[in-house]
Coordinates of C-alpha atoms in Angstrom, one line a residue:
M1 CA 239.4 154.3 128.3
L2 CA 242.3 155.1 129.7
Y3 CA 244.1 153.5 126.8
K4 CA 242.8 152.0 124.4
I5 CA 244.4 148.6 123.3
S6 CA 245.7 147.9 119.6
H7 CA 246.7 144.6 117.8
V8 CA 248.1 145.4 113.9
Q9 CA 250.1 143.3 112.3
L10 CA 253.3 143.7 111.2
T11 CA 252.6 144.8 106.8
E12 CA 250.5 147.6 108.4
L13 CA 252.4 149.6 110.0
D14 CA 253.2 151.5 107.5
S15 CA 250.5 152.5 106.9
L16 CA 248.9 152.5 110.3
V17 CA 246.2 155.9 111.2
L18 CA 245.6 155.5 115.4
T19 CA 243.0 158.0 116.0
A20 CA 243.7 160.7 118.8
G21 CA 244.0 159.2 122.9
H22 CA 245.7 157.1 124.2
Q23 CA 246.5 153.5 122.6
Y24 CA 248.4 150.8 123.9
V25 CA 249.4 148.9 120.9
V26 CA 250.5 145.0 120.5
V27 CA 252.4 144.0 117.4
W28 CA 252.6 140.8 115.2
W29 CA 253.9 138.6 112.8
N30 CA 251.4 136.5 112.5
N31 CA 251.3 135.0 115.5
I32 CA 253.9 136.1 117.1
P33 CA 253.4 138.8 119.6
L34 CA 257.3 141.6 118.5
G35 CA 256.2 144.6 120.8
H36 CA 254.2 146.7 122.5
A37 CA 254.5 150.5 122.1
W38 CA 252.6 153.6 124.6
I39 CA 251.2 155.7 122.0
T40 CA 250.2 159.3 123.3
Q41 CA 250.7 161.6 120.4
P42 CA 249.8 159.4 117.5
E43 CA 252.6 161.3 115.4
E44 CA 255.1 159.1 117.0
A45 CA 253.1 155.6 116.8
R46 CA 254.9 153.9 113.9
E47 CA 258.6 155.9 114.7
K48 CA 258.1 153.8 118.9
L49 CA 257.0 150.2 117.2
R50 CA 259.5 150.5 115.4
V51 CA 261.6 150.9 118.2
A52 CA 260.4 148.2 120.4
I53 CA 259.8 145.7 117.4
Q54 CA 263.2 145.2 116.0
P55 CA 265.4 143.7 118.9
A56 CA 262.5 140.8 118.3
L57 CA 262.6 141.1 114.6
D58 CA 266.9 140.3 115.0
Y59 CA 265.8 137.7 117.1
Y60 CA 264.0 135.8 115.1
R61 CA 264.6 136.1 111.7
E62 CA 268.5 135.0 113.2
H63 CA 266.5 132.0 115.2
G64 CA 263.3 131.4 113.6
S65 CA 260.8 130.4 116.5
S66 CA 261.1 128.7 120.0
L67 CA 258.8 125.7 119.7
H68 CA 260.0 122.9 118.2
T69 CA 257.1 120.5 117.8
V70 CA 258.5 116.8 118.8
N71 CA 256.0 113.6 119.1
T72 CA 257.2 112.5 122.0
G73 CA 253.7 111.1 122.7
E74 CA 253.9 113.3 126.3
R75 CA 249.8 113.6 127.0
L76 CA 248.9 117.7 128.4
S77 CA 247.0 118.5 131.4
V78 CA 245.0 121.8 131.7
V79 CA 244.3 123.0 135.3
I80 CA 242.1 126.2 136.4
C81 CA 242.7 126.8 139.9
T82 CA 239.7 129.0 140.8
R83 CA 237.2 130.5 143.4
N84 CA 233.5 132.3 143.4
R85 CA 234.7 134.1 139.9
P86 CA 231.1 131.2 137.5
H87 CA 231.6 134.3 135.2
S88 CA 235.0 134.8 134.2
L89 CA 235.6 130.8 134.8
A90 CA 232.8 130.8 132.2
V91 CA 234.4 132.7 129.9
C92 CA 237.8 131.4 130.1
L93 CA 236.7 127.5 129.7
Q94 CA 235.0 129.2 126.9
S95 CA 238.6 130.0 125.5
L96 CA 240.6 127.4 126.0
L97 CA 237.5 124.8 124.4
S98 CA 238.1 127.3 121.9
C99 CA 242.1 126.1 121.0
T100 CA 242.4 123.9 117.8
D101 CA 244.5 121.3 119.9
Q102 CA 241.4 120.0 121.9
D103 CA 244.2 116.8 122.9
F104 CA 244.4 117.4 126.4
E105 CA 242.4 116.6 130.2
L106 CA 240.9 120.0 131.5
L107 CA 240.4 120.2 135.2
V108 CA 239.0 122.9 136.8
I109 CA 239.8 123.4 140.9
D110 CA 237.2 124.9 142.8
N111 CA 239.2 126.3 145.7
A112 CA 236.9 126.1 149.1
P113 CA 233.5 127.9 147.3
D114 CA 230.9 129.5 148.8
D115 CA 228.0 128.5 146.8
D116 CA 227.1 126.0 144.4
A117 CA 228.1 128.0 140.8
T118 CA 231.4 127.8 139.7
Y119 CA 230.5 123.6 139.4
E120 CA 226.9 125.6 137.8
V121 CA 229.3 126.6 135.2
T122 CA 231.3 123.5 134.6
R123 CA 228.5 121.7 134.3
K124 CA 227.5 123.0 130.6
F125 CA 231.1 121.6 129.6
P126 CA 231.6 117.9 129.1
A127 CA 235.0 118.1 128.7
V128 CA 236.1 119.4 132.4
K129 CA 237.0 117.5 135.1
Y130 CA 235.6 119.2 138.3
V131 CA 238.1 119.0 141.7
R132 CA 236.3 120.9 144.7
E133 CA 239.4 121.6 147.7
K134 CA 237.6 122.2 151.3
R135 CA 240.9 123.6 152.0
K136 CA 241.8 127.9 150.6
G137 CA 244.2 128.4 149.2
L138 CA 246.1 129.3 145.2
D139 CA 248.9 126.5 146.3
I140 CA 246.6 123.9 148.0
A141 CA 244.5 124.3 144.4
R142 CA 247.5 124.3 142.5
N143 CA 248.9 121.1 144.1
T144 CA 245.3 119.2 144.0
G145 CA 245.1 119.7 140.6
A146 CA 249.6 118.6 139.6
R147 CA 247.8 114.9 142.3
T148 CA 245.0 114.9 140.2
A149 CA 246.2 115.9 136.3
T150 CA 246.6 112.3 134.4
G151 CA 249.4 114.4 132.0
D152 CA 252.6 115.0 131.7
L153 CA 252.6 118.2 131.5
I154 CA 250.9 120.2 133.0
A155 CA 250.2 123.2 132.4
Y156 CA 248.1 126.6 134.9
T157 CA 246.2 129.3 134.0
D158 CA 243.6 131.5 135.3
D159 CA 239.6 131.6 135.8
D160 CA 240.2 135.9 134.6
V161 CA 242.9 134.6 131.7
K162 CA 240.8 134.4 128.1
I163 CA 243.3 131.7 126.3
P164 CA 243.6 131.5 122.1
A165 CA 243.5 129.3 120.1
N166 CA 246.8 128.3 119.5
W167 CA 247.9 128.2 122.8
I168 CA 247.3 124.1 123.6
A169 CA 249.8 123.4 120.6
N170 CA 252.6 125.8 121.4
L171 CA 252.4 124.1 125.1
K172 CA 253.4 121.2 123.6
A173 CA 255.7 122.9 121.7
C174 CA 257.6 124.0 124.3
F175 CA 258.9 121.1 126.6
S176 CA 261.7 120.2 123.4
D177 CA 264.3 119.7 125.5
P178 CA 264.4 117.3 128.6
L179 CA 266.3 119.8 130.5
I180 CA 263.0 121.6 130.6
M181 CA 260.9 121.7 133.8
A182 CA 259.3 124.9 133.4
V183 CA 257.3 126.9 131.4
T184 CA 256.2 130.2 130.6
G185 CA 254.7 132.5 128.0
L186 CA 254.2 136.3 127.9
V187 CA 250.2 138.1 129.7
I188 CA 249.2 140.7 127.8
P189 CA 246.6 143.2 129.8
A190 CA 243.1 142.5 127.7
S191 CA 241.7 146.0 129.0
L192 CA 243.5 149.1 130.2
D193 CA 240.1 150.8 131.2
T194 CA 241.5 152.4 134.7
Y195 CA 244.6 153.5 136.0
A196 CA 244.3 151.0 138.5
Q197 CA 244.8 148.4 135.7
Y198 CA 248.0 151.5 133.9
I199 CA 249.6 151.3 136.5
F200 CA 250.0 147.8 137.2
E201 CA 250.6 146.9 133.7
K202 CA 253.4 150.2 134.3
K203 CA 255.0 149.0 137.1
W204 CA 254.0 145.4 138.2
G205 CA 252.7 143.9 133.4
F206 CA 253.2 140.2 134.0
N207 CA 254.9 141.3 130.6
K208 CA 258.3 140.0 130.6
G209 CA 259.2 141.0 127.3
Y210 CA 259.1 139.6 123.6
L211 CA 262.6 137.8 123.3
P212 CA 262.4 134.5 124.5
R213 CA 265.7 133.5 127.5
L214 CA 266.2 130.2 128.8
F215 CA 266.9 130.4 132.6
D216 CA 269.3 127.3 133.3
H217 CA 271.3 127.1 136.6
R218 CA 274.6 129.9 135.8
Y219 CA 271.7 132.2 136.0
F220 CA 271.2 130.9 139.3
L221 CA 274.7 130.8 139.9
D222 CA 275.2 134.7 138.6
H223 CA 272.4 135.7 141.7
S224 CA 272.6 133.5 144.5
V225 CA 275.4 135.6 145.8
Y226 CA 272.4 138.8 146.4
G227 CA 268.9 136.3 145.5
V228 CA 268.0 134.7 143.1
P229 CA 265.4 136.8 140.9
A230 CA 262.5 134.2 139.9
W231 CA 259.5 136.4 139.6
D232 CA 261.4 137.1 136.2
V233 CA 261.5 134.1 135.1
G234 CA 257.1 135.2 133.3
A235 CA 253.8 134.7 136.1
G236 CA 251.1 132.0 137.2
A237 CA 248.7 132.5 135.1
N238 CA 250.7 131.1 131.8
M239 CA 252.3 128.3 133.0
A240 CA 253.7 124.9 132.8
F241 CA 255.7 121.7 134.3
R242 CA 256.4 118.8 133.3
K243 CA 255.0 116.5 136.2
D244 CA 258.4 115.5 136.5
V245 CA 259.4 117.8 138.6
F246 CA 256.8 117.6 141.9
L247 CA 259.0 113.7 142.2
L248 CA 262.3 115.9 142.4
A249 CA 261.5 119.3 143.6
G250 CA 258.3 119.0 145.2
F251 CA 254.7 120.3 145.2
F252 CA 253.7 124.2 145.7
D253 CA 254.1 125.6 149.4
E254 CA 251.3 126.0 150.9
R255 CA 252.4 128.4 152.9
L256 CA 252.0 131.1 149.9
D257 CA 249.4 132.8 147.7
V258 CA 246.3 133.0 147.8
G259 CA 244.9 131.1 151.3
A260 CA 248.0 132.5 152.6
S261 CA 251.1 134.6 152.5
G262 CA 249.6 136.2 149.4
C263 CA 251.9 135.6 146.5
S264 CA 255.2 133.9 145.1
G265 CA 254.2 130.6 145.0
D266 CA 254.5 129.7 141.8
S267 CA 257.3 132.3 141.8
E268 CA 259.5 129.6 144.9
M269 CA 258.5 126.4 142.2
W270 CA 260.8 128.1 139.7
Y271 CA 264.3 129.0 142.5
R272 CA 263.6 125.6 143.4
V273 CA 263.6 124.1 139.9
L274 CA 266.1 126.2 139.1
A275 CA 268.1 125.2 142.2
E276 CA 268.1 121.5 141.4
G277 CA 269.8 121.9 138.5
W278 CA 267.5 122.7 136.1
N279 CA 265.6 124.9 132.7
C280 CA 263.6 127.3 133.0
Y281 CA 262.0 128.6 129.4
Y282 CA 260.3 132.1 129.1
I283 CA 258.2 131.7 125.3
P284 CA 257.0 134.9 123.6
E285 CA 255.0 132.6 121.9
L286 CA 252.7 131.2 124.1
Y287 CA 250.6 134.5 125.1
V288 CA 247.4 134.4 127.3
F289 CA 245.8 138.0 128.3
H290 CA 245.4 138.9 130.8
E291 CA 242.2 141.0 133.3
H292 CA 243.8 143.0 135.5
R293 CA 242.3 144.6 138.6
S294 CA 240.1 147.2 138.2
S295 CA 240.0 149.8 140.7
D296 CA 242.7 151.1 143.5
T297 CA 241.2 149.2 146.1
G298 CA 242.2 145.7 144.5
L299 CA 245.3 146.9 143.3
R300 CA 247.0 148.6 146.5
Q301 CA 245.4 144.9 148.2
Q302 CA 247.3 143.1 145.3
L303 CA 250.7 145.3 145.6
F304 CA 250.1 143.8 149.5
S305 CA 249.9 140.8 148.8
Y306 CA 252.5 141.1 146.6
M307 CA 255.1 142.0 149.5
R308 CA 253.8 139.9 151.7
G309 CA 254.0 136.9 149.4
H310 CA 257.6 137.9 148.5
V311 CA 259.5 138.2 151.4
S312 CA 257.1 135.1 153.2
A313 CA 259.4 133.4 149.8
L314 CA 263.0 134.6 150.4
L315 CA 263.0 133.1 153.7
V316 CA 261.0 129.2 152.2
Q317 CA 264.3 129.6 149.6
Y318 CA 265.8 130.3 152.4
E319 CA 264.8 127.7 154.5
N320 CA 265.1 125.8 151.2
Y321 CA 268.3 125.7 150.6
Q322 CA 270.3 128.1 152.9
Q323 CA 271.3 130.9 150.2
R324 CA 272.6 133.3 152.1
G325 CA 271.2 136.4 149.0
E326 CA 267.8 135.9 150.6
L327 CA 268.7 137.2 153.4
R328 CA 270.9 139.8 151.5
R329 CA 268.0 140.6 148.9
L330 CA 265.5 141.0 151.8
Y331 CA 268.1 142.8 155.2
K332 CA 269.7 144.9 152.7
G333 CA 268.5 145.3 149.9
L334 CA 264.3 145.7 149.6
P335 CA 265.3 148.6 153.2
H336 CA 267.4 149.9 150.3
Y337 CA 264.7 149.9 147.2
Y338 CA 261.8 151.8 149.6
L339 CA 264.1 154.6 151.1
K340 CA 264.9 155.6 147.3
R341 CA 260.7 154.9 146.7
L342 CA 260.2 157.1 149.6
K343 CA 263.4 159.8 148.4
Q344 CA 261.2 160.2 144.8
W345 CA 258.2 160.9 146.0
L346 CA 259.4 163.4 148.3
Q347 CA 260.6 165.0 145.5
R348 CA 257.3 165.2 143.8
N349 CA 258.0 162.1 141.7
H350 CA 254.7 161.9 139.9
N351 CA 254.7 158.4 138.8
E352 CA 255.3 157.5 143.0
S353 CA 252.1 156.9 144.7
L354 CA 252.3 157.5 148.8
R355 CA 250.0 155.1 149.7
H356 CA 250.7 152.3 146.9
I357 CA 254.8 151.9 148.4
M358 CA 253.0 151.7 152.4
M359 CA 251.0 149.4 151.6
E360 CA 253.7 147.9 150.4
I361 CA 256.2 148.0 153.2
K362 CA 252.6 147.1 154.9
G363 CA 252.8 144.5 152.8
C364 CA 256.9 142.9 153.9
Y365 CA 256.8 143.4 157.6
S366 CA 253.1 141.3 157.2
G367 CA 255.5 138.8 154.3
W368 CA 258.1 138.7 157.6
R369 CA 255.4 138.1 160.7
F370 CA 253.9 135.6 158.6
Y371 CA 256.8 133.8 157.9
N372 CA 257.7 133.5 161.8
A373 CA 254.3 132.0 162.8
H374 CA 254.3 130.1 160.3
K375 CA 258.5 128.6 159.4
Q376 CA 257.7 125.4 162.2
F377 CA 254.8 124.3 158.6
Q378 CA 257.4 123.2 156.4
R379 CA 257.0 122.0 153.4
Q380 CA 255.4 118.4 153.6
D381 CA 255.4 117.1 149.8
I382 CA 253.6 112.5 150.4
T383 CA 254.8 110.8 147.9
V384 CA 252.1 108.4 147.4
F385 CA 254.2 104.9 146.7
P386 CA 253.8 103.2 142.5
S387 CA 252.0 100.5 142.9
A388 CA 253.4 99.9 139.5
L389 CA 257.2 99.5 141.4
Q390 CA 256.2 96.1 143.3
Q391 CA 256.2 94.6 139.5
P392 CA 259.0 92.7 138.5
V393 CA 261.2 94.1 135.8
P394 CA 262.1 92.0 133.2
V395 CA 265.2 92.0 131.3
T396 CA 265.0 90.7 127.7
E397 CA 267.5 90.8 124.5
Q398 CA 266.3 94.2 123.6
S399 CA 266.7 95.6 127.5
I400 CA 269.0 99.0 127.0
V401 CA 271.5 99.9 129.8
S402 CA 272.0 103.6 130.3
V403 CA 275.5 104.4 131.5
I404 CA 275.6 108.0 133.3
I405 CA 279.0 109.4 133.6
P406 CA 279.0 112.5 135.0
C407 CA 282.0 114.6 135.0
Y408 CA 283.7 117.5 137.1
N409 CA 287.0 118.1 135.5
H410 CA 288.2 114.2 135.1
A411 CA 289.0 114.4 131.9
E412 CA 292.6 112.2 132.8
Y413 CA 290.1 109.5 133.5
L414 CA 287.1 110.2 131.3
K415 CA 288.0 108.2 128.2
Q416 CA 288.7 105.2 130.5
A417 CA 285.4 105.3 132.2
I418 CA 283.7 105.7 128.7
D419 CA 285.5 102.9 127.4
S420 CA 284.4 100.4 129.4
A421 CA 280.2 101.6 128.9
L422 CA 281.3 101.2 125.4
G423 CA 283.0 97.4 125.8
Q424 CA 279.8 96.0 128.4
T425 CA 279.4 93.1 126.5
W426 CA 275.9 93.2 126.5
K427 CA 276.0 95.6 122.8
Q428 CA 272.2 97.2 123.9
V429 CA 274.1 99.9 125.9
E430 CA 274.0 103.8 125.7
V431 CA 276.6 106.5 127.4
I432 CA 275.4 109.6 128.5
V433 CA 277.9 112.3 129.3
I434 CA 276.7 114.4 131.9
D435 CA 279.7 117.6 131.6
D436 CA 278.5 119.7 134.8
G437 CA 280.9 122.9 133.7
S438 CA 284.5 121.4 133.3
T439 CA 287.2 124.4 132.6
D440 CA 289.7 121.5 131.1
N441 CA 289.1 119.6 128.1
T442 CA 285.8 117.6 129.1
A443 CA 284.3 118.4 126.0
A444 CA 287.3 117.6 123.6
V445 CA 287.5 114.2 124.7
C446 CA 283.4 113.1 124.5
A447 CA 283.7 115.1 121.1
H448 CA 285.7 111.9 119.7
Y449 CA 283.3 110.3 120.1
S450 CA 281.0 111.7 118.1
T451 CA 277.8 110.1 118.4
Q452 CA 279.0 106.8 119.7
I453 CA 277.9 109.2 123.6
R454 CA 274.7 111.9 123.9
Y455 CA 277.1 114.5 125.5
T456 CA 275.3 117.0 127.8
R457 CA 276.7 120.1 129.1
V458 CA 275.5 121.9 132.7
E459 CA 276.9 124.4 134.5
R460 CA 278.0 123.1 137.9
V461 CA 275.1 122.0 139.6
G462 CA 277.1 119.1 141.2
L463 CA 276.8 115.8 141.3
S464 CA 272.5 114.6 142.3
A465 CA 271.6 116.9 140.1
A466 CA 273.9 116.2 136.9
R467 CA 272.9 111.8 136.9
N468 CA 269.5 113.1 137.8
I469 CA 269.5 114.7 134.3
G470 CA 271.6 111.8 132.8
V471 CA 268.4 110.2 134.1
Q472 CA 266.3 112.2 131.9
L473 CA 268.2 112.3 129.1
S474 CA 268.4 108.4 129.2
K475 CA 266.3 106.0 126.9
G476 CA 267.5 102.2 128.7
Q477 CA 265.5 100.8 131.5
F478 CA 267.9 100.3 133.4
L479 CA 271.0 102.6 135.0
I480 CA 274.6 102.5 136.1
F481 CA 275.7 105.7 137.2
L482 CA 279.0 105.5 136.7
D483 CA 281.7 108.9 138.1
A484 CA 284.2 109.5 135.4
D485 CA 287.5 108.8 137.1
D486 CA 285.8 105.0 138.1
Y487 CA 285.5 102.3 135.6
L488 CA 283.9 99.1 134.8
Y489 CA 284.7 95.6 134.1
A490 CA 283.3 94.1 130.4
G491 CA 280.5 92.1 131.9
A492 CA 279.7 94.6 134.4
A493 CA 275.7 95.2 132.9
E494 CA 275.6 91.9 131.5
L495 CA 276.5 90.1 134.8
Q496 CA 273.7 92.6 136.8
L497 CA 271.2 91.7 134.2
Y498 CA 271.6 88.3 135.3
Y499 CA 270.7 88.8 138.5
F500 CA 267.8 90.5 137.2
K501 CA 266.4 88.2 136.1
L502 CA 267.1 86.1 138.9
Y503 CA 264.9 88.5 141.3
P504 CA 263.1 90.4 138.6
H505 CA 261.1 92.2 142.0
A506 CA 264.4 94.1 142.9
G507 CA 264.9 97.7 143.7
F508 CA 268.3 97.8 142.6
I509 CA 271.7 95.1 142.3
S510 CA 275.2 95.5 144.2
G511 CA 278.2 93.9 143.7
A512 CA 281.6 93.8 145.3
H513 CA 284.4 96.5 143.3
D514 CA 287.8 96.6 143.2
R515 CA 290.2 100.2 144.0
V516 CA 292.8 100.7 142.4
D517 CA 296.0 103.8 142.5
K518 CA 296.0 107.0 140.6
S519 CA 297.6 104.8 137.8
G520 CA 295.2 101.5 137.9
A521 CA 297.2 99.3 140.2
F522 CA 295.0 97.5 141.7
L523 CA 295.0 98.3 145.5
N524 CA 293.0 95.6 146.6
T525 CA 288.9 94.2 146.4
V526 CA 286.1 95.7 149.0
Y527 CA 282.9 93.2 149.3
H528 CA 281.4 93.6 152.3
S529 CA 278.2 91.7 153.0
G530 CA 274.3 93.2 154.4
D531 CA 271.4 92.7 153.1
G532 CA 268.6 95.3 152.1
Y533 CA 267.3 98.5 154.9
L534 CA 268.4 96.8 157.7
S535 CA 272.0 96.3 156.5
L536 CA 272.0 100.0 155.1
L537 CA 270.9 101.4 157.7
Q538 CA 273.8 99.8 160.2
G539 CA 277.0 101.4 157.3
N540 CA 276.5 101.8 153.5
Y541 CA 278.1 97.6 153.0
I542 CA 277.9 99.0 148.7
G543 CA 280.4 101.5 149.0
M544 CA 280.8 102.5 145.4
E545 CA 277.5 103.5 143.1
S546 CA 279.1 102.2 139.9
C547 CA 278.5 99.0 140.9
I548 CA 274.6 98.9 141.0
L549 CA 272.5 98.6 138.8
Y550 CA 268.8 100.1 139.0
R551 CA 265.7 99.8 136.9
R552 CA 264.9 103.0 136.0
D553 CA 261.3 103.4 136.8
L554 CA 262.5 103.7 139.6
F555 CA 263.2 107.7 139.3
F556 CA 262.2 109.8 139.6
H557 CA 259.7 108.5 142.6
F558 CA 263.2 108.6 144.0
H559 CA 266.1 111.4 142.8
F560 CA 269.7 112.2 144.3
D561 CA 269.3 114.8 146.6
T562 CA 271.0 118.0 145.5
R563 CA 270.8 119.7 149.0
L564 CA 273.7 116.9 150.1
S565 CA 277.0 117.6 149.7
V566 CA 278.4 114.0 150.0
C567 CA 276.2 111.0 150.2
E568 CA 274.2 111.5 148.1
D569 CA 274.4 107.6 147.0
Y570 CA 273.9 106.7 150.3
D571 CA 270.1 108.5 151.0
L572 CA 268.9 107.4 148.0
N573 CA 270.4 103.6 148.1
L574 CA 268.4 104.1 151.5
N575 CA 265.3 105.4 150.3
I576 CA 265.1 102.5 147.8
A577 CA 265.8 99.7 150.1
R578 CA 263.1 101.0 152.4
H579 CA 260.3 99.8 149.7
L580 CA 262.0 97.2 148.0
F581 CA 263.9 94.1 148.3
V582 CA 266.9 95.0 146.5
F583 CA 270.1 92.2 145.9
H584 CA 274.0 92.1 146.6
H585 CA 276.5 89.7 145.6
N586 CA 280.0 89.7 145.9
N587 CA 280.7 89.1 141.7
R588 CA 283.5 92.8 140.4
I589 CA 281.5 95.6 139.2
A590 CA 283.5 97.9 139.1
A591 CA 286.6 99.7 140.0
Y592 CA 287.4 102.8 142.6
R593 CA 290.2 104.8 141.9
I594 CA 291.8 106.5 144.8
H595 CA 293.7 110.1 144.2
D596 CA 293.5 113.2 146.2
M597 CA 290.1 114.7 144.9
N598 CA 288.5 111.8 145.7
M599 CA 285.7 113.5 147.8
S600 CA 285.9 110.9 150.8
T601 CA 289.9 112.3 151.2
N602 CA 287.8 115.2 153.3
K603 CA 286.7 112.3 156.7
T604 CA 285.2 115.5 158.4
R605 CA 283.2 115.8 156.5
M606 CA 282.2 112.4 155.1
L607 CA 280.8 111.4 158.5
K608 CA 278.3 114.8 158.7
W609 CA 277.1 114.0 156.2
A610 CA 276.2 110.0 156.5
R611 CA 275.3 111.1 159.8
Q612 CA 272.9 113.5 158.7
V613 CA 271.6 111.0 156.0
L614 CA 271.1 108.5 158.5
Q615 CA 268.4 111.5 160.7
K616 CA 266.8 111.8 157.9
Q617 CA 265.8 108.5 158.0
L618 CA 264.7 108.7 161.5
P619 CA 260.6 109.6 160.3
A620 CA 260.5 107.0 158.6
L621 CA 261.3 103.7 161.0
Q622 CA 258.4 102.1 161.2
N623 CA 259.8 99.5 164.9
E624 CA 262.7 98.8 167.3
Q625 CA 264.8 96.9 165.1
E626 CA 264.9 99.5 162.2
R627 CA 266.0 102.2 165.3
L628 CA 268.2 100.2 167.4
A629 CA 269.7 99.7 164.0
L630 CA 269.9 103.3 162.8
Q631 CA 271.7 103.9 166.5
Q632 CA 274.2 101.0 165.6
G633 CA 275.1 102.8 161.6
L634 CA 275.9 106.3 163.8
N635 CA 278.7 104.4 166.2
N636 CA 279.6 102.7 162.7
W637 CA 280.6 105.8 160.9
T638 CA 281.6 108.2 163.6
S639 CA 284.1 104.6 164.6
Y640 CA 285.1 104.1 161.1
Y641 CA 285.5 108.0 159.9
T642 CA 287.6 108.7 163.9
K643 CA 289.8 105.1 163.1
R644 CA 290.4 106.0 159.4
N645 CA 292.0 110.2 160.5
Q646 CA 293.6 109.1 163.7
H647 CA 295.7 106.6 161.5
E648 CA 296.4 109.1 158.3
N649 CA 297.6 111.6 161.3
K650 CA 300.0 108.9 162.3

C-alpha cells in the first residue's frame, strides 16, 4: 500500500494520531469535505491538515451549505455507461441503491459489450432500466442515456465509482438556480495502493478543490483569448445536467471520449454550456469515490487518451464557436508546456517521467490527426419533433404572458419598455429583465420597480442567449420578447391571445408595428402580408420580434441560436414555421424605435447574416416550391439591402 487513505472528522483533528507510513487524509465536517493532505511525517499531520481545511472552513462559516433544496417537481435520472466491467458495475449499483433518497430513475447503458455479463448483473437489480447500445463509444452511450432518460435532470457516473448515501438528495439540491445547466462534484480516490494511482491523483486527479465554484459566461470571456479551460469545471464521473441543455447546446460530440478520440467529451460539453451563456457549478458537497487505474501501463494509456481527446476537443470547440483562443492553446500553449516539462526532466526533476511525457505528446499528435481525419463528421443533433407541440394550447383567464426584455446599455429607453409591459390590459403579465452586462444605469432603473419585475444580470452573453435565459426564468404559458428600446401598445397581449383562441394550434401569432424615432415621434406603420414558412423563406414579413406572441412549450425544442450575430429571430421563426402553423394579422402590436444604435443600421452585416440564416434552411427543404422560395428570398434580401445602401449613400 503506497498511501493509506484515512477519513477523519473535524472534531477528531486535535486528538488525531497517525501511525507511521504514508497517508492521504481527508477531513470532514459531518458530510462536508473540507480538505486533504499527503502525510509522510505523522508529527506534521495536524498542522498540514489545519492549513488544508482553513479556506473551506472560512467559506462554510460565512456562506453555509451550497445545497438548496427547492421543491420544483423536477425528476432525476441517473445514467451509468459501462463496458465489460460487470463486477465494478455491481458495486456501483449497490451503492446507488443504498442512497437514502430512492426517488430517481436508474439506467445502465451497456456499450457494445462482448458478452451478456453486464445484462446478468442488472437483472439482479429490478430498479435498473437496462439499455444495450451496440455502437462503441462513451459519448454514444451518454447520448443514448440522454435520449432514453425521462427525468428533467440527468446525472452521469462511472461504473468504477462508489456512491455515498447522500448523493441523490444532494444532486437534487444543486439546481436551485435556473441558470445552472450543469453541475459537477468532488471525486475522491477510493485507493492509492500503487504508484500509478498515486501519480494520477497527484498530477491528473479529478479533485477540483473543496470550495464551491460557479463558472459563468464571464469565466468564458475572461479565458477565451487563450482557450477556455473547461476541464476545470469537474469530472465526468460525477456530473449532472438539466435535460434542456441537450436541446439548447446539443448532445455529446461522439467524436470524443472512449471509443473515438479518447477523452474530453465531458469538458467539451461544459464548454458549450458556458459558450451558450449558461452556468456550470462545481459543488464539493456532491462527492463520490473513484477507483483509479492501478497499473503503469493503464496509466500511460490513460494519459495518451487524455491528450488525444484534449487536442481533438480544442479543434471541435474552435469548429463550433470560432474562438481563436482554442488554436492559440493548441499551437502555442501545448508546445511551450511540453518543452518546459522536457527541460525539467533533463534537469533531473524526479517528479517527471520521460515515458509519461512522451506518451502525452504522442496523444496530442494522435488527437490532431484524429480530428483532421474525422472533421467532416460534425455533430448532428437529431431532435424528434415532439407530438405534444401539435396539440392546441388553451387560453384561459389565468393564462400568463411573460414579457422578456433583454437590455444592454439602453437604460434611457428601458423605463418605457417596462411600463408598456406592466400597463397591458391583460392583467396576467410577468416582466423579466435580463441585464446583459450593461455599464449604464440599467440596474438602477430596474431597482425602481422592486417586486413588480424580475431582474437578472448576466455577463454579456449576447441577445440570443439573454432571450434564452429569459425563457428559462419565465413562468408564463405565452412569451413576448421585447427589446429594451422598443415598447408594446397597451392591448398587445390581449389582442395576441384573442388570435390564439381562434388558432390554438399555432406556433406563434404575429402582427404589425409602428416605427418611431429616437424621441418617440411616429414615422410610419409597417405591415407586410405573409403566410408561414414559404413566405418567410422569401423574406421576413414580420419585421419586428416584439410583435410576436409565442407559446412557451416551443422552447427549448426551438431556441435563439447564439452563434448568429443578428437575424437570430428570423432564424427561430423559420424553424418554427417549418413545423407548425403560424398566423399573421395587420393589427399594430408594438413600436420599433429607430436610432443610431440599431443593429440593422449595418446593411452589409445584415445582408450577410440574412443570407446565412436562409442557407441554414437548405437541408430542410422538401420540394421544388420551397427551393424556389428560398432562392427568391436570397434575391430579395440582396436587392433590399443593396437599394438601402445606395439610398443612404446619396
